[in-house]
mmCIF file of C-alpha atoms and ligand atoms in Angstrom:
data_model
loop_
_atom_site.group_PDB
_atom_site.id
_atom_site.type_symbol
_atom_site.label_atom_id
_atom_site.label_comp_id
_atom_site.label_asym_id
_atom_site.label_seq_id
_atom_site.Cartn_x
_atom_site.Cartn_y
_atom_site.Cartn_z
ATOM 1 C CA UNK R 733 10.279 5.209 -37.678
ATOM 2 C CA UNK R 734 10.511 3.290 -34.991
ATOM 3 C CA UNK R 735 8.752 4.312 -31.839
ATOM 4 C CA UNK R 736 11.110 4.806 -29.084
ATOM 5 C CA UNK R 737 11.118 5.936 -25.317
ATOM 6 C CA UNK R 738 13.465 8.282 -23.936
ATOM 7 C CA UNK R 739 15.010 8.063 -20.506
ATOM 8 C CA UNK R 740 17.680 10.415 -18.722
ATOM 9 C CA UNK R 741 20.650 9.110 -16.695
ATOM 10 C CA UNK R 742 19.662 8.368 -12.975
ATOM 11 C CA UNK R 743 20.072 10.933 -10.502
ATOM 12 C CA UNK R 744 19.101 8.444 -7.631
ATOM 13 C CA UNK R 745 18.685 4.735 -7.861
ATOM 14 C CA UNK R 746 18.084 1.880 -5.311
ATOM 15 C CA UNK R 747 20.022 -1.382 -5.759
ATOM 16 C CA UNK R 748 17.489 -4.314 -5.015
ATOM 17 C CA UNK R 749 19.921 -7.171 -3.384
ATOM 18 C CA UNK R 750 16.866 -9.574 -3.915
ATOM 19 C CA UNK R 751 13.372 -9.563 -3.241
ATOM 20 C CA UNK R 752 13.614 -11.952 -0.568
ATOM 21 C CA UNK R 753 11.884 -10.659 3.265
ATOM 22 C CA UNK R 754 11.363 -11.438 6.373
ATOM 23 C CA UNK R 755 7.917 -9.583 5.700
ATOM 24 C CA UNK R 756 5.061 -9.657 3.525
ATOM 25 C CA UNK R 757 3.619 -6.267 3.966
ATOM 26 C CA UNK R 758 0.651 -5.518 2.330
ATOM 27 C CA UNK R 759 1.855 -2.132 1.269
ATOM 28 C CA UNK R 760 4.899 -3.575 -0.459
ATOM 29 C CA UNK R 761 5.257 -2.067 -4.304
ATOM 30 C CA UNK R 762 7.690 -4.899 -5.239
ATOM 31 C CA UNK R 763 5.634 -7.693 -3.775
ATOM 32 C CA UNK R 764 8.823 -8.734 -1.351
ATOM 33 C CA UNK R 765 7.972 -12.105 0.774
ATOM 34 C CA UNK R 766 9.998 -14.789 2.418
ATOM 35 C CA UNK R 767 8.579 -16.941 -0.473
ATOM 36 C CA UNK R 768 10.939 -15.660 -2.867
ATOM 37 C CA UNK R 769 13.829 -17.342 -4.365
ATOM 38 C CA UNK R 770 17.213 -16.436 -2.640
ATOM 39 C CA UNK R 771 18.487 -15.283 -5.777
ATOM 40 C CA UNK R 772 21.119 -12.862 -3.728
ATOM 41 C CA UNK R 773 23.134 -10.701 -6.478
ATOM 42 C CA UNK R 774 26.587 -11.342 -7.247
ATOM 43 C CA UNK R 775 29.611 -9.266 -6.124
ATOM 44 C CA UNK R 776 30.840 -9.113 -9.627
ATOM 45 C CA UNK R 777 27.022 -7.490 -10.766
ATOM 46 C CA UNK R 778 26.697 -5.418 -8.089
ATOM 47 C CA UNK R 779 30.154 -4.138 -9.724
ATOM 48 C CA UNK R 780 28.712 -3.879 -12.761
ATOM 49 C CA UNK R 781 25.745 -2.409 -11.978
ATOM 50 C CA UNK R 782 27.349 0.409 -9.650
ATOM 51 C CA UNK R 783 29.831 1.334 -12.646
ATOM 52 C CA UNK R 784 27.131 2.183 -14.717
ATOM 53 C CA UNK R 785 25.384 4.230 -12.478
ATOM 54 C CA UNK R 786 27.956 5.732 -10.483
ATOM 55 C CA UNK R 787 28.715 8.867 -12.752
ATOM 56 C CA UNK R 788 25.067 10.251 -12.764
ATOM 57 C CA UNK R 789 23.979 9.736 -9.064
ATOM 58 C CA UNK R 790 23.778 13.255 -7.411
ATOM 59 C CA UNK R 791 24.638 14.153 -3.695
ATOM 60 C CA UNK R 792 22.429 14.735 -1.160
ATOM 61 C CA UNK R 793 22.041 18.708 -1.114
ATOM 62 C CA UNK R 794 24.058 18.519 1.943
ATOM 63 C CA UNK R 795 26.686 17.196 0.523
ATOM 64 C CA UNK R 796 28.051 13.557 -0.589
ATOM 65 C CA UNK R 797 28.319 12.555 3.065
ATOM 66 C CA UNK R 798 24.288 13.429 3.885
ATOM 67 C CA UNK R 799 21.626 11.632 2.764
ATOM 68 C CA UNK R 800 18.203 12.157 1.530
ATOM 69 C CA UNK R 801 15.350 9.773 -0.155
ATOM 70 C CA UNK R 802 15.748 10.935 -3.676
ATOM 71 C CA UNK R 803 19.306 11.228 -3.930
ATOM 72 C CA UNK R 804 22.294 8.935 -4.198
ATOM 73 C CA UNK R 805 22.194 5.248 -4.283
ATOM 74 C CA UNK R 806 20.339 3.048 -1.667
ATOM 75 C CA UNK R 807 20.754 -0.769 -0.722
ATOM 76 C CA UNK R 808 17.177 -2.472 -0.819
ATOM 77 C CA UNK R 809 15.260 -5.460 -1.407
ATOM 78 C CA UNK R 810 13.793 -7.085 -0.023
ATOM 79 C CA UNK R 811 15.692 -7.112 3.081
ATOM 80 C CA UNK R 812 19.117 -6.104 2.590
ATOM 81 C CA UNK R 813 20.173 -7.422 6.187
ATOM 82 C CA UNK R 814 19.086 -11.436 5.407
ATOM 83 C CA UNK R 815 22.489 -11.214 3.558
ATOM 84 C CA UNK R 816 24.791 -8.987 5.759
ATOM 85 C CA UNK R 817 28.230 -9.766 3.967
ATOM 86 C CA UNK R 818 26.619 -9.336 0.465
ATOM 87 C CA UNK R 819 25.506 -5.869 1.894
ATOM 88 C CA UNK R 820 28.928 -4.845 3.496
ATOM 89 C CA UNK R 821 30.247 -6.089 -0.043
ATOM 90 C CA UNK R 822 28.103 -3.611 -1.712
ATOM 91 C CA UNK R 823 28.934 -0.491 0.468
ATOM 92 C CA UNK R 824 32.708 -1.273 -0.257
ATOM 93 C CA UNK R 825 32.438 -1.644 -3.962
ATOM 94 C CA UNK R 826 29.808 1.793 -4.048
ATOM 95 C CA UNK R 827 32.617 3.531 -1.451
ATOM 96 C CA UNK R 828 35.225 2.577 -3.802
ATOM 97 C CA UNK R 829 33.380 3.888 -7.021
ATOM 98 C CA UNK R 830 32.772 7.005 -4.510
ATOM 99 C CA UNK R 831 29.212 6.975 -5.197
ATOM 100 C CA UNK R 832 27.733 9.814 -2.910
ATOM 101 C CA UNK R 833 24.801 9.737 -0.094
ATOM 102 C CA UNK R 834 24.670 6.020 0.260
ATOM 103 C CA UNK R 835 21.936 4.626 2.613
ATOM 104 C CA UNK R 836 20.318 1.596 3.480
ATOM 105 C CA UNK R 837 16.781 0.701 3.895
ATOM 106 C CA UNK R 838 15.701 -2.256 6.591
ATOM 107 C CA UNK R 839 12.792 -3.415 8.226
ATOM 108 C CA UNK R 840 14.793 -3.877 11.471
ATOM 109 C CA UNK R 841 13.904 -7.484 11.857
ATOM 110 C CA UNK R 842 17.915 -8.101 12.787
ATOM 111 C CA UNK R 843 17.805 -5.450 15.784
ATOM 112 C CA UNK R 844 17.578 -8.176 18.493
ATOM 113 C CA UNK R 845 19.882 -6.806 20.936
ATOM 114 C CA UNK R 846 22.344 -3.455 21.218
ATOM 115 C CA UNK R 847 25.517 -5.414 20.862
ATOM 116 C CA UNK R 848 24.816 -7.176 17.620
ATOM 117 C CA UNK R 849 22.503 -4.151 15.938
ATOM 118 C CA UNK R 850 25.557 -1.444 17.162
ATOM 119 C CA UNK R 851 28.111 -3.933 15.819
ATOM 120 C CA UNK R 852 26.316 -4.078 12.278
ATOM 121 C CA UNK R 853 25.545 -0.454 12.083
ATOM 122 C CA UNK R 854 29.168 0.405 12.933
ATOM 123 C CA UNK R 855 30.679 -2.054 10.613
ATOM 124 C CA UNK R 856 28.768 -0.886 7.498
ATOM 125 C CA UNK R 857 29.569 3.127 8.684
ATOM 126 C CA UNK R 858 33.379 1.895 8.500
ATOM 127 C CA UNK R 859 33.051 0.282 5.250
ATOM 128 C CA UNK R 860 31.818 3.655 4.011
ATOM 129 C CA UNK R 861 27.863 3.605 4.270
ATOM 130 C CA UNK R 862 26.605 7.483 5.094
ATOM 131 C CA UNK R 863 23.379 6.315 6.455
ATOM 132 C CA UNK R 864 20.119 4.620 7.164
ATOM 133 C CA UNK R 865 16.232 4.850 6.247
ATOM 134 C CA UNK R 866 14.145 2.798 8.761
ATOM 135 C CA UNK R 867 10.574 1.749 7.520
ATOM 136 C CA UNK R 868 8.000 2.543 10.145
ATOM 137 C CA UNK R 869 4.522 1.474 9.508
ATOM 138 C CA UNK R 870 1.515 -0.585 10.503
ATOM 139 C CA UNK R 871 2.456 -3.109 7.860
ATOM 140 C CA UNK R 872 5.810 -3.603 8.702
ATOM 141 C CA UNK R 873 5.024 -4.176 12.634
ATOM 142 C CA UNK R 874 2.530 -6.840 11.470
ATOM 143 C CA UNK R 875 5.941 -8.708 11.295
ATOM 144 C CA UNK R 876 8.394 -6.753 13.516
ATOM 145 C CA UNK R 877 8.354 -6.041 16.698
ATOM 146 C CA UNK R 878 8.587 -2.332 17.431
ATOM 147 C CA UNK R 879 11.165 -2.714 20.127
ATOM 148 C CA UNK R 880 13.543 -3.757 17.305
ATOM 149 C CA UNK R 881 12.529 -0.636 15.213
ATOM 150 C CA UNK R 882 13.027 1.782 18.471
ATOM 151 C CA UNK R 883 16.460 -0.064 19.211
ATOM 152 C CA UNK R 884 17.284 0.503 15.433
ATOM 153 C CA UNK R 885 16.428 4.228 15.713
ATOM 154 C CA UNK R 886 18.395 4.683 18.917
ATOM 155 C CA UNK R 887 21.426 3.230 18.031
ATOM 156 C CA UNK R 888 21.347 4.485 14.476
ATOM 157 C CA UNK R 889 21.209 8.111 15.995
ATOM 158 C CA UNK R 890 24.688 7.373 17.781
ATOM 159 C CA UNK R 891 26.251 5.838 14.619
ATOM 160 C CA UNK R 892 25.094 7.712 11.682
ATOM 161 C CA UNK R 893 24.076 11.370 13.707
ATOM 162 C CA UNK R 894 21.459 12.990 11.532
ATOM 163 C CA UNK R 895 22.062 10.690 8.627
ATOM 164 C CA UNK R 896 18.924 8.633 9.414
ATOM 165 C CA UNK R 897 15.486 8.700 7.735
ATOM 166 C CA UNK R 898 12.265 7.274 9.982
ATOM 167 C CA UNK R 899 10.227 6.723 7.200
ATOM 168 C CA UNK R 900 7.371 7.396 7.967
ATOM 169 C CA UNK R 901 8.105 9.293 11.131
ATOM 170 C CA UNK R 902 4.175 10.345 11.771
ATOM 171 C CA UNK R 903 4.033 6.168 12.753
ATOM 172 C CA UNK R 904 7.027 6.378 14.924
ATOM 173 C CA UNK R 905 5.692 8.971 16.879
ATOM 174 C CA UNK R 906 2.264 7.376 16.954
ATOM 175 C CA UNK R 907 3.719 4.223 18.018
ATOM 176 C CA UNK R 908 6.183 5.601 20.553
ATOM 177 C CA UNK R 909 2.699 7.744 21.700
ATOM 178 C CA UNK R 910 0.764 4.656 22.270
ATOM 179 C CA UNK R 911 3.114 2.726 23.841
ATOM 180 C CA UNK R 912 3.407 -0.007 21.143
ATOM 181 C CA UNK R 913 4.926 -3.315 22.149
ATOM 182 C CA UNK R 914 5.594 -6.220 20.262
ATOM 183 C CA UNK R 915 3.887 -6.690 16.937
ATOM 184 C CA UNK R 916 0.208 -5.631 15.922
ATOM 185 C CA UNK R 917 -1.845 -6.954 13.265
ATOM 186 C CA UNK R 918 -3.579 -4.589 10.966
ATOM 187 C CA UNK R 919 -6.879 -5.336 11.474
ATOM 188 C CA UNK R 920 -6.516 -4.588 15.036
ATOM 189 C CA UNK R 921 -4.334 -1.528 14.355
ATOM 190 C CA UNK R 922 -7.369 -0.410 12.267
ATOM 191 C CA UNK R 923 -9.876 -0.801 14.911
ATOM 192 C CA UNK R 924 -7.942 1.000 17.445
ATOM 193 C CA UNK R 925 -6.053 3.879 15.509
ATOM 194 C CA UNK R 926 -6.935 4.338 11.741
ATOM 195 C CA UNK R 927 -6.874 8.018 12.027
ATOM 196 C CA UNK R 928 -3.136 7.928 11.208
ATOM 197 C CA UNK R 929 -3.726 6.565 7.806
ATOM 198 C CA UNK R 930 -5.119 9.690 6.896
ATOM 199 C CA UNK R 931 -2.173 11.870 7.263
ATOM 200 C CA UNK R 932 0.282 9.277 5.871
ATOM 201 C CA UNK R 933 1.687 8.180 2.343
ATOM 202 C CA UNK R 934 0.124 5.240 1.046
ATOM 203 C CA UNK R 935 0.779 4.889 -2.630
ATOM 204 C CA UNK R 936 -1.848 2.940 -4.592
ATOM 205 C CA UNK R 937 0.218 0.246 -6.165
ATOM 206 C CA UNK R 938 1.670 -2.959 -6.206
ATOM 207 C CA UNK R 939 0.471 -5.326 -3.413
ATOM 208 C CA UNK R 940 -1.574 -2.679 -1.751
ATOM 209 C CA UNK R 941 -4.165 -2.785 -4.859
ATOM 210 C CA UNK R 942 -5.119 -6.264 -3.798
ATOM 211 C CA UNK R 943 -4.328 -6.183 0.232
ATOM 212 C CA UNK R 944 -5.466 -2.479 1.211
ATOM 213 C CA UNK R 945 -8.380 -2.077 -1.426
ATOM 214 C CA UNK R 946 -10.968 -1.548 1.221
ATOM 215 C CA UNK R 947 -9.192 1.393 2.302
ATOM 216 C CA UNK R 948 -9.892 3.189 -0.926
ATOM 217 C CA UNK R 949 -12.671 4.235 -3.628
ATOM 218 C CA UNK R 950 -13.291 2.131 -6.387
ATOM 219 C CA UNK R 951 -13.706 3.151 -9.802
ATOM 220 C CA UNK R 952 -14.358 1.901 -13.176
ATOM 221 C CA UNK R 953 -11.747 0.849 -15.390
ATOM 222 C CA UNK R 954 -12.709 3.811 -17.987
ATOM 223 C CA UNK R 955 -12.236 6.298 -15.089
ATOM 224 C CA UNK R 956 -8.094 5.552 -15.649
ATOM 225 C CA UNK R 957 -8.500 5.506 -19.961
ATOM 226 C CA UNK R 958 -7.030 9.191 -20.408
ATOM 227 C CA UNK R 959 -4.014 8.663 -18.197
ATOM 228 C CA UNK R 960 -0.538 8.106 -19.540
ATOM 229 C CA UNK R 961 2.631 6.922 -17.765
ATOM 230 C CA UNK R 962 4.974 8.577 -19.743
ATOM 231 C CA UNK R 963 6.358 10.758 -17.007
ATOM 232 C CA UNK R 964 6.705 8.157 -14.203
ATOM 233 C CA UNK R 965 8.419 5.399 -16.727
ATOM 234 C CA UNK R 966 10.875 8.353 -17.679
ATOM 235 C CA UNK R 967 11.434 9.392 -14.235
ATOM 236 C CA UNK R 968 15.043 9.874 -13.423
ATOM 237 C CA UNK R 969 15.332 9.958 -9.688
ATOM 238 C CA UNK R 970 14.863 6.977 -7.063
ATOM 239 C CA UNK R 971 14.865 4.284 -9.974
ATOM 240 C CA UNK R 972 15.509 0.716 -9.254
ATOM 241 C CA UNK R 973 17.760 -1.986 -10.702
ATOM 242 C CA UNK R 974 17.666 -5.845 -9.214
ATOM 243 C CA UNK R 975 19.491 -8.769 -9.033
ATOM 244 C CA UNK R 976 18.313 -9.507 -12.564
ATOM 245 C CA UNK R 977 19.399 -6.525 -14.133
ATOM 246 C CA UNK R 978 16.262 -5.039 -14.848
ATOM 247 C CA UNK R 979 16.355 -1.138 -15.005
ATOM 248 C CA UNK R 980 12.556 -0.007 -13.473
ATOM 249 C CA UNK R 981 11.428 3.362 -13.350
ATOM 250 C CA UNK R 982 8.618 5.127 -11.379
ATOM 251 C CA UNK R 983 8.268 2.457 -8.366
ATOM 252 C CA UNK R 984 6.601 0.528 -11.363
ATOM 253 C CA UNK R 985 7.587 -2.816 -9.985
ATOM 254 C CA UNK R 986 7.722 -5.502 -12.748
ATOM 255 C CA UNK R 987 8.095 -3.182 -15.301
ATOM 256 C CA UNK R 988 11.523 -3.478 -16.919
ATOM 257 C CA UNK R 989 12.802 -0.640 -19.386
ATOM 258 C CA UNK R 990 15.823 -2.958 -20.141
ATOM 259 C CA UNK R 991 18.709 -4.455 -18.764
ATOM 260 C CA UNK R 992 20.942 -2.187 -16.998
ATOM 261 C CA UNK R 993 24.211 -3.411 -18.438
ATOM 262 C CA UNK R 994 22.865 -1.405 -21.607
ATOM 263 C CA UNK R 995 21.945 1.782 -19.957
ATOM 264 C CA UNK R 996 24.401 3.776 -21.945
ATOM 265 C CA UNK R 997 22.239 2.587 -25.276
ATOM 266 C CA UNK R 998 19.192 3.180 -23.451
ATOM 267 C CA UNK R 999 19.840 6.757 -22.422
ATOM 268 C CA UNK R 1000 21.425 7.481 -25.955
ATOM 269 C CA UNK R 1001 19.101 5.776 -28.265
ATOM 270 C CA UNK R 1002 15.930 5.376 -26.339
ATOM 271 C CA UNK R 1003 14.373 2.319 -25.309
ATOM 272 C CA UNK R 1004 12.670 0.523 -28.591
ATOM 273 C CA UNK R 1005 9.201 0.138 -27.941
ATOM 274 C CA UNK R 1006 8.465 -2.136 -31.113
ATOM 275 C CA UNK R 1007 9.505 -5.138 -29.351
ATOM 276 C CA UNK R 1008 7.395 -4.164 -25.984
ATOM 277 C CA UNK R 1009 3.816 -3.642 -26.567
ATOM 278 C CA UNK R 1010 2.688 -3.334 -23.048
ATOM 279 C CA UNK R 1011 5.011 -0.816 -22.185
ATOM 280 C CA UNK R 1012 4.367 1.134 -25.688
ATOM 281 C CA UNK R 1013 0.752 0.550 -24.554
ATOM 282 C CA UNK R 1014 1.429 2.594 -21.291
ATOM 283 C CA UNK R 1015 3.429 5.590 -22.786
ATOM 284 C CA UNK R 1016 0.319 5.862 -24.714
ATOM 285 C CA UNK R 1017 -2.678 5.491 -22.268
ATOM 286 C CA UNK R 1018 -4.262 3.099 -20.061
ATOM 287 C CA UNK R 1019 -7.110 2.524 -22.727
ATOM 288 C CA UNK R 1020 -4.736 1.079 -25.128
ATOM 289 C CA UNK R 1021 -3.437 -1.200 -22.300
ATOM 290 C CA UNK R 1022 -6.742 -2.024 -21.411
ATOM 291 C CA UNK R 1023 -8.220 -2.874 -25.093
ATOM 292 C CA UNK R 1024 -4.775 -4.739 -25.707
ATOM 293 C CA UNK R 1025 -5.626 -7.301 -22.634
ATOM 294 C CA UNK R 1026 -9.090 -7.497 -23.878
ATOM 295 C CA UNK R 1027 -8.374 -8.195 -27.263
ATOM 296 C CA UNK R 1028 -5.354 -10.641 -27.035
ATOM 297 C CA UNK R 1029 -6.121 -11.923 -23.266
ATOM 298 C CA UNK R 1030 -9.675 -12.238 -22.639
ATOM 299 C CA UNK R 1031 -9.033 -9.884 -19.577
ATOM 300 C CA UNK R 1032 -12.291 -9.134 -17.688
ATOM 301 C CA UNK R 1033 -13.158 -5.922 -16.356
ATOM 302 C CA UNK R 1034 -13.039 -6.378 -12.299
ATOM 303 C CA UNK R 1035 -16.701 -5.320 -11.143
ATOM 304 C CA UNK R 1036 -15.568 -4.132 -7.946
ATOM 305 C CA UNK R 1037 -13.592 -1.170 -9.608
ATOM 306 C CA UNK R 1038 -10.256 -0.301 -9.295
ATOM 307 C CA UNK R 1039 -8.387 1.888 -6.330
ATOM 308 C CA UNK R 1040 -6.124 3.617 -9.016
ATOM 309 C CA UNK R 1041 -4.169 3.732 -12.930
ATOM 310 C CA UNK R 1042 -1.557 1.344 -11.122
ATOM 311 C CA UNK R 1043 -4.329 -1.035 -9.667
ATOM 312 C CA UNK R 1044 -6.168 -1.436 -13.140
ATOM 313 C CA UNK R 1045 -2.211 -1.830 -14.812
ATOM 314 C CA UNK R 1046 -0.841 -4.454 -12.307
ATOM 315 C CA UNK R 1047 -4.058 -6.664 -12.481
ATOM 316 C CA UNK R 1048 -3.920 -6.287 -16.425
ATOM 317 C CA UNK R 1049 0.002 -6.949 -16.465
ATOM 318 C CA UNK R 1050 -0.757 -9.978 -13.578
ATOM 319 C CA UNK R 1051 -3.211 -11.642 -16.028
ATOM 320 C CA UNK R 1052 -1.140 -11.426 -19.043
ATOM 321 C CA UNK R 1053 2.046 -12.777 -17.267
ATOM 322 C CA UNK R 1054 -0.194 -15.728 -15.906
ATOM 323 C CA UNK R 1055 -0.674 -16.643 -19.723
ATOM 324 C CA UNK R 1056 2.358 -15.937 -21.554
ATOM 325 C CA UNK R 1057 6.039 -15.379 -20.740
ATOM 326 C CA UNK R 1058 6.782 -13.446 -23.897
ATOM 327 C CA UNK R 1059 6.314 -9.657 -23.243
ATOM 328 C CA UNK R 1060 10.020 -8.845 -21.772
ATOM 329 C CA UNK R 1061 9.128 -5.740 -20.302
ATOM 330 C CA UNK R 1062 7.415 -7.790 -17.849
ATOM 331 C CA UNK R 1063 9.946 -8.787 -15.332
ATOM 332 C CA UNK R 1064 10.747 -10.130 -12.910
ATOM 333 C CA UNK R 1065 7.714 -12.626 -13.867
ATOM 334 C CA UNK R 1066 7.852 -13.735 -9.849
ATOM 335 C CA UNK R 1067 6.720 -10.453 -8.818
ATOM 336 C CA UNK R 1068 3.407 -11.222 -10.424
ATOM 337 C CA UNK R 1069 2.872 -14.382 -8.089
ATOM 338 C CA UNK R 1070 3.680 -12.889 -4.983
ATOM 339 C CA UNK R 1071 0.714 -10.038 -5.223
ATOM 340 C CA UNK R 1072 -2.010 -11.432 -3.701
ATOM 341 C CA UNK R 1073 -2.590 -13.193 -0.347
ATOM 342 C CA UNK R 1074 -2.450 -16.650 -0.621
HETATM 343 S S1 SF4 X 1459 7.964 -3.004 2.340
HETATM 344 FE FE1 SF4 X 1459 9.910 -3.528 2.903
HETATM 345 S S2 SF4 X 1459 9.460 -4.731 4.605
HETATM 346 FE FE2 SF4 X 1459 7.931 -5.229 4.004
HETATM 347 S S3 SF4 X 1459 7.478 -6.657 2.690
HETATM 348 FE FE3 SF4 X 1459 8.255 -5.394 1.232
HETATM 349 S S4 SF4 X 1459 10.505 -4.800 1.331
HETATM 350 FE FE4 SF4 X 1459 9.455 -6.469 2.866
HETATM 351 S S1 SF4 X 1460 -0.186 2.566 -14.145
HETATM 352 FE FE1 SF4 X 1460 1.271 0.906 -14.065
HETATM 353 S S2 SF4 X 1460 2.968 2.297 -15.571
HETATM 354 FE FE2 SF4 X 1460 1.515 3.847 -14.508
HETATM 355 S S3 SF4 X 1460 2.274 4.547 -12.930
HETATM 356 FE FE3 SF4 X 1460 1.277 2.733 -12.261
HETATM 357 S S4 SF4 X 1460 2.314 0.642 -12.522
HETATM 358 FE FE4 SF4 X 1460 3.513 2.762 -13.584
#
């Protein structure tokens, strides 16, 4: 019998407008950076995608006018404010489709003065956006002056009232307390204030596997062999759909379950694993993926070890992508070329 992966209807989702960002954060799970091609999603594609998602997205428990990280729909990237007109158009389409609990995620690079910041936020609210998520952490402030983040928080509270998520609050409070100004290099931050890292959420995935590996314990590949990723890959909350129609689950950037335009079929009939050996291995166990990569692509274990199963997984996927484009589940390919420092 053909092997299939059964996914449920998504209850919350992020729409990636493009992977292009003003920053190249060391922890970015989707390997965004200024180097990505400006392949902005088109308005027509936004409409197609949101029509597919709209019926199953659930509102925040406080109602559709409120937001929650794992409810409704968020507009993300990359940095969505790099293309403000497109962002407005996305909000308009979502509003027409009555999608609940919509918010935008931003690094605040664009908050250069009060007037323009307020103007943009008010325009988004008037078009139907319910709230905003502001990224605050030691990786973003390597690129974005903290004053801009403070401005975004202050003015967002005026415009969106309590529909603002500061992610992560622990860093916002710390940066306020130390009177942070401008930007700060991560190494300098570590020298001076590393305690906050111990209390924060830092997922050992994506670019963090390369840029932040020194912060973590490392283990040989076999330490992860028994683990499978069925639960992450079939997770129906906080899925992402990108500007290339890739349907991605579990924060697993670079793994596409298929084309979101086929979502109804994917849900009804399951995702075929016959033609997706990397995905098939991942839902079996990490050992299968490792053995497949060693046998077919001469993958060599990293002597230094791995910080997580996701580190081993992405290192193998990156190795494979550099040798072949035959695996349609390894999308978008450009992600794999934006993981490591130059
Ligand atoms: S984490 Fe956010 S701000 Fe940083 S590179 Fe990724 S998308 Fe850009
Ligand atoms: S190991 Fe790979 S598939 Fe599994 S959760 Fe991590 S990134 Fe996703």
